[in-house]
CSV table of C-alpha atoms in Angstrom, one decimal:
chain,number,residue,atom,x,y,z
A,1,UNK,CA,0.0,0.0,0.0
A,2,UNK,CA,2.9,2.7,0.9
A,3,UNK,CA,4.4,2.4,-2.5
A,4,UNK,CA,1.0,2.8,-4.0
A,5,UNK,CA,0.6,5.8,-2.0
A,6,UNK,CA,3.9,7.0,-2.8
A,7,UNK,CA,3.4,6.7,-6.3
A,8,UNK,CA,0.4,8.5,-6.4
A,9,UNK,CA,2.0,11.3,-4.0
A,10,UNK,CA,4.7,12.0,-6.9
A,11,UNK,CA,2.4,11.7,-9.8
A,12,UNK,CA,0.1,14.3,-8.3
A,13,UNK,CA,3.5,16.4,-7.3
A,14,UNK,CA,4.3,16.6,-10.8
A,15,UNK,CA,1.2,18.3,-11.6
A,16,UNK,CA,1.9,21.9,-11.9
A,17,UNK,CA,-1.9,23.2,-11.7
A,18,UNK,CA,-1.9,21.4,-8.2
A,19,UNK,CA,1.4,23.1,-7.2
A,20,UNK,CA,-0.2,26.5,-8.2
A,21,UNK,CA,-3.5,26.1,-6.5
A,22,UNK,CA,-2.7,24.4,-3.3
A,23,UNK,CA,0.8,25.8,-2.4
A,24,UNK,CA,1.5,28.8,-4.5
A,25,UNK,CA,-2.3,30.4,-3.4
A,26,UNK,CA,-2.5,30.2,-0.1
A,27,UNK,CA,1.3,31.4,0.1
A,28,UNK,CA,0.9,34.2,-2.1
A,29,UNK,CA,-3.1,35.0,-0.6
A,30,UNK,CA,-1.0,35.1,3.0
A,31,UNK,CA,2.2,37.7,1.5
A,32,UNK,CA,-0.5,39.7,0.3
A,33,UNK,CA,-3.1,40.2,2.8
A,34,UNK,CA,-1.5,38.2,6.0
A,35,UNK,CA,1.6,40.2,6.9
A,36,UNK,CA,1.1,42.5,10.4
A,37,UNK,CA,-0.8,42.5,13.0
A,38,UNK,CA,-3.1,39.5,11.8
A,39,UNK,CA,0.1,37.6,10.8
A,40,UNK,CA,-1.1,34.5,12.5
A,41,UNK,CA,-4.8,33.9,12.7
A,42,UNK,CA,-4.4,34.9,8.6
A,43,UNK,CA,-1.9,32.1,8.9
A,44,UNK,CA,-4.2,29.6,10.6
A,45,UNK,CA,-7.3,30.2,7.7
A,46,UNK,CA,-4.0,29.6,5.0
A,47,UNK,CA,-3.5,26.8,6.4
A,48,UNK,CA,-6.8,25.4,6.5
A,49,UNK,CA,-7.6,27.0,3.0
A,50,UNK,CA,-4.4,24.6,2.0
A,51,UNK,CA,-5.6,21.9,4.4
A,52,UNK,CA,-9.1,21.8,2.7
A,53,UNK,CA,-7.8,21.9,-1.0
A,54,UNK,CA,-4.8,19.6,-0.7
A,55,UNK,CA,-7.5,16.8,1.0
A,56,UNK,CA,-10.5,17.5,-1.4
A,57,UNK,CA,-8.1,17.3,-4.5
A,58,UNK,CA,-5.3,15.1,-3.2
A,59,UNK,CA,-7.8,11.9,-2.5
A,60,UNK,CA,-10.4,12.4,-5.0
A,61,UNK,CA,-8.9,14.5,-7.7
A,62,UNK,CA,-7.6,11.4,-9.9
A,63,UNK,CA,-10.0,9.0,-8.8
A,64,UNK,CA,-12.7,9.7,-11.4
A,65,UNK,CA,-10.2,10.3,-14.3
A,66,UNK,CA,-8.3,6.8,-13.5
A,67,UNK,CA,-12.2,5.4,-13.1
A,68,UNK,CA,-13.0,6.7,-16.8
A,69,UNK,CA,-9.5,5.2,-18.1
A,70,UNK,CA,-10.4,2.2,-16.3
A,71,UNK,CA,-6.9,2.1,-13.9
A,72,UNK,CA,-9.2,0.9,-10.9
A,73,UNK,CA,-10.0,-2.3,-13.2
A,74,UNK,CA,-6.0,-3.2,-13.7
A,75,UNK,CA,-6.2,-2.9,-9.9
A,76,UNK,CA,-8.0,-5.3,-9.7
A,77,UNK,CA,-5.3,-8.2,-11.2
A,78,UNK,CA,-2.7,-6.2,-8.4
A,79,UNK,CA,-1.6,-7.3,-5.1
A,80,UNK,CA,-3.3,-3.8,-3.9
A,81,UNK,CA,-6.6,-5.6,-2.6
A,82,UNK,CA,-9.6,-2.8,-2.2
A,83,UNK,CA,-9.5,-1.9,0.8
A,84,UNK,CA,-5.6,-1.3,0.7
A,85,UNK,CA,-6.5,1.2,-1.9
A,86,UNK,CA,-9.0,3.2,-0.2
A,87,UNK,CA,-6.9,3.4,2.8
A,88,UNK,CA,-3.8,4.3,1.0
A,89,UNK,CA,-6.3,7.1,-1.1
A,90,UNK,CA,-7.4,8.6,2.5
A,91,UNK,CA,-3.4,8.7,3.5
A,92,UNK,CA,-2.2,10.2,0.4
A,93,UNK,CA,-5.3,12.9,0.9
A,94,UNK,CA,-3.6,13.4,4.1
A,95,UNK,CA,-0.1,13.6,3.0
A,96,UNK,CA,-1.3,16.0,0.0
A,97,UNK,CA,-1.9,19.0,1.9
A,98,UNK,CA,2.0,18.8,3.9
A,99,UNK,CA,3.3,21.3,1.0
A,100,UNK,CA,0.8,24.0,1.2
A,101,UNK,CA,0.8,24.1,4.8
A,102,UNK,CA,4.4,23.7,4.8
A,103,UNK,CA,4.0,26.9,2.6
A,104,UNK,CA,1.9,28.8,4.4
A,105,UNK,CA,4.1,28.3,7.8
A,106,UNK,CA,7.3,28.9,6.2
A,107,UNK,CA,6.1,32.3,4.8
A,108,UNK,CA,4.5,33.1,8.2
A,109,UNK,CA,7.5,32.8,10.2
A,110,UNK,CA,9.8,34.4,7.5
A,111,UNK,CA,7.9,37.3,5.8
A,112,UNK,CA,4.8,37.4,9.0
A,113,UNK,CA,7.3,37.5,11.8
A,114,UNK,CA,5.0,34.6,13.7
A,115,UNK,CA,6.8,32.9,16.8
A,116,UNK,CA,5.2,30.6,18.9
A,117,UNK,CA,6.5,27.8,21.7
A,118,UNK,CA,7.4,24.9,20.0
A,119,UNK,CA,4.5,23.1,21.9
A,120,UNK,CA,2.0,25.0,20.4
A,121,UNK,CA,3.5,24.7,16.9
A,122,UNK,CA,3.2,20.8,17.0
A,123,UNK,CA,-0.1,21.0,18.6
A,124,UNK,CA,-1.7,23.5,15.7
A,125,UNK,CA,0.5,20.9,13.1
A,126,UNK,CA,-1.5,18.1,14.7
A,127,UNK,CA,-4.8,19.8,14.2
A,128,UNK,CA,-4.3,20.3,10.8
A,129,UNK,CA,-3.6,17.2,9.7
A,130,UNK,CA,-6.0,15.2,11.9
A,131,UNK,CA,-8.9,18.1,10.7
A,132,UNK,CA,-7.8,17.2,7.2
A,133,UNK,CA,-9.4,14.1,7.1
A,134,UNK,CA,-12.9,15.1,6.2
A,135,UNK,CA,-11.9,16.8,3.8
A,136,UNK,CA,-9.9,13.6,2.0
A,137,UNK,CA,-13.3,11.8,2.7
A,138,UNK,CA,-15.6,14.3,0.7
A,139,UNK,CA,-12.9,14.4,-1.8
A,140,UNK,CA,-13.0,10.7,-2.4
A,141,UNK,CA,-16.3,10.2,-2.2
A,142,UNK,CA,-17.1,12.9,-4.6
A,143,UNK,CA,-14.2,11.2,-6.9
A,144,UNK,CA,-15.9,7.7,-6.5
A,145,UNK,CA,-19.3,9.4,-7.4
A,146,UNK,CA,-18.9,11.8,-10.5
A,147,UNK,CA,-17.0,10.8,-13.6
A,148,UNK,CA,-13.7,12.8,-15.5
A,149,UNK,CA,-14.0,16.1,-15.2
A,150,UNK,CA,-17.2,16.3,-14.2
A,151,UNK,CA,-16.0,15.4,-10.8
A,152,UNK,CA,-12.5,17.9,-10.5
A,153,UNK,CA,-15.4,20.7,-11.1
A,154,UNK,CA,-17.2,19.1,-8.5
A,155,UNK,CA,-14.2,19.0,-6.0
A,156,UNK,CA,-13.1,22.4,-6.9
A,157,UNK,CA,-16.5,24.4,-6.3
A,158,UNK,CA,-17.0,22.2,-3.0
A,159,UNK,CA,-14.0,23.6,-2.2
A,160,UNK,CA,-14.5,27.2,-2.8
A,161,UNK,CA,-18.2,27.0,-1.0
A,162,UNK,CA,-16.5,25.6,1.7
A,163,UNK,CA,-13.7,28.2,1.7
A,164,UNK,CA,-16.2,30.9,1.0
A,165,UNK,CA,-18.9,30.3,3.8
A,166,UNK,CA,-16.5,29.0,5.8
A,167,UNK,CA,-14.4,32.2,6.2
A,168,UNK,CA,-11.4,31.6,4.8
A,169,UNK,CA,-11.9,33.9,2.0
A,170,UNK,CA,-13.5,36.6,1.9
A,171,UNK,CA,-14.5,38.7,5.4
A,172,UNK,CA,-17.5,40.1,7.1
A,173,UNK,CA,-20.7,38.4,8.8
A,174,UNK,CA,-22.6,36.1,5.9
A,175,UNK,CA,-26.2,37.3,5.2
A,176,UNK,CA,-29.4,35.8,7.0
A,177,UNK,CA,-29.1,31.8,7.6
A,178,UNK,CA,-25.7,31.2,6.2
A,179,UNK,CA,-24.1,33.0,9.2
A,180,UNK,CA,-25.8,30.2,11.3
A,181,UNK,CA,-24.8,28.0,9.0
A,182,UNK,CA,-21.2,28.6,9.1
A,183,UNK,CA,-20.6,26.6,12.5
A,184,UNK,CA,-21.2,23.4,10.9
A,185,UNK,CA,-19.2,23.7,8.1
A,186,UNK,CA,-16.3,21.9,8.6
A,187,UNK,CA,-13.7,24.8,7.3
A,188,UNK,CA,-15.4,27.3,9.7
A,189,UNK,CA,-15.1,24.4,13.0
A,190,UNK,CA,-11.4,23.7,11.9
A,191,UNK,CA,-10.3,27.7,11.4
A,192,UNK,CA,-11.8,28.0,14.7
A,193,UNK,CA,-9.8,25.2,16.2
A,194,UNK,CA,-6.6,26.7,15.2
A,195,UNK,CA,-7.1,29.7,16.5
A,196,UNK,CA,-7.9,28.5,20.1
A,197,UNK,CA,-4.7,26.6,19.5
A,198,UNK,CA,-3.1,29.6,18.5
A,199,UNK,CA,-4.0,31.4,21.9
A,200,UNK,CA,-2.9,28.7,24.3
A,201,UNK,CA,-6.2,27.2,24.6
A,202,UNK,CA,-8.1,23.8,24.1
A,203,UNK,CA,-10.6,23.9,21.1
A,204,UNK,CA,-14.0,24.4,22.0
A,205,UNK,CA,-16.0,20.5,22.4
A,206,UNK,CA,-18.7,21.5,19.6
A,207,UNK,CA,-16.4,22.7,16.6
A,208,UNK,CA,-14.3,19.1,17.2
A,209,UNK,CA,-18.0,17.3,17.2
A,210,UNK,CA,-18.6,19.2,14.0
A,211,UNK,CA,-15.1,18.1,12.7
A,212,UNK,CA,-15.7,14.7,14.1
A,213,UNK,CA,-19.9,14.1,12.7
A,214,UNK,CA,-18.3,15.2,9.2
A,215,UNK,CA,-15.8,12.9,9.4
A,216,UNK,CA,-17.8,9.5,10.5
A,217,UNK,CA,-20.7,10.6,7.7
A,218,UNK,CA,-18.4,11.3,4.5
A,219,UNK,CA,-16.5,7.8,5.7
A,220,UNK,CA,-19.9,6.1,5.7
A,221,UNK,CA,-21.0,7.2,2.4
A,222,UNK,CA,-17.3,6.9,0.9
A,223,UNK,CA,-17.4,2.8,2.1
A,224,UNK,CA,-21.3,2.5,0.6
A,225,UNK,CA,-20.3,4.2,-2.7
A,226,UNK,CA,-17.0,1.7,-2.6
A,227,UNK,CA,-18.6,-1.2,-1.8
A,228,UNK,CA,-20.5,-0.5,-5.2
A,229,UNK,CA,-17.3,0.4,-7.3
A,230,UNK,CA,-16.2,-2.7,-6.4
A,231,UNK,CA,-18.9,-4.7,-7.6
A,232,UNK,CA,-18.7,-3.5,-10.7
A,233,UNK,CA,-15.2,-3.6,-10.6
């Protein structure tokens, strides 16, 4: 499974629209609006904004291209059984979003002039990681689900809704019910997260049950829509 996911991990590296969009956006998005005195919550929403994309795109982004070209059927005649490839697709949409949040940090501590403890450093890296998984789920499933490009649109206007209502872009209160909205969108609970991190404190018990109710339904419906792949399969 780890040198399917490792093959995978380069083959989406090599892909220069992914470099753009998930590393050299939120990087640039931070060196042009981040820098002063909201050098590091601006650094925490850059990090999920990268956390987000890298997950959406990094699990699901080649699934329904590789399902059109029929690579999941010469799977089949692998060692790699099914279920070593959905896990190793979760991992890798895990791994994916290291760069851009590597990005984003870098240029926060060079250019922002962000210092924390080191403690609080590996605690926010933790967070982000871990609060990346429900977005590899939704990517996946949404890969599994919609065909070609079909589904990349897909993944890529889930991810600006998510970005958008979710605060990460953009600023201000949201009109009428999608201000209420906002705390159950997984974007807004994680952002949130990060910055009680970022403060020296423990995140609040309802954005983590947000995180963690997105997490167990998107894996649910990912294993569902799976289980029917690989019948046909």
């Amino acid at each position: 499974m780890f040198s399917f996911v490792r093959f995978e991990i380069a083959r989406a590296l090599r892909n220069v629209k992914y470099l753009l969009f998930l590393v050299m956006t939120p990087v640039g998005l931070y060196l042009a609006y981040g820098r002063g005195a909201d050098a590091s919550p601006a650094m925490v929403a850059m990090a999920v904004y990268a956390a987000a994309g890298g997950g959406l795109i990094g699990s699901g982004g080649g699934v329904a291209e590789d399902r059109m070209r029929g690579w999941l059927r010469q799977l089949k005649v692998t060692p790699l059984g099914n279920a070593q490839w959905l896990a190793g697709k979760i991992v890798q949409g895990v791994l994916m979003i290291v760069p851009g949040v590597a990005g984003v940090t870098v240029a926060a501590v060079t250019a922002g002039g962000v210092h924390l403890p080191a403690g609080r450093w590996a605690a926010l890296i933790a967070l982000v990681l871990v609060g990346s998984l429900p977005f590899a789920l939704l990517g996946l499933l949404l890969g599994l689900t919609l065909k070609g490009k079909t589904a990349q649109a897909g993944i890529v206007v889930l991810f600006f809704g998510l970005a958008a209502v979710g605060g990460l872009i953009g600023s201000g209160t949201l009109p009428g019910m999608l201000e209420s909205l906002r705390h159950y969108i997984p974007t807004y609970t994680l952002a949130q997260a990060g910055f009680s991190v970022l403060g020296g404190q423990v995140p609040g018990a309802g954005g983590l049950a947000v995180l963690a109710g997105w997490t167990v339904v998107a894996a649910i419906a990912v294993l569902v829509r799976w289980r029917r792949e690989s019948h046909a399969r």
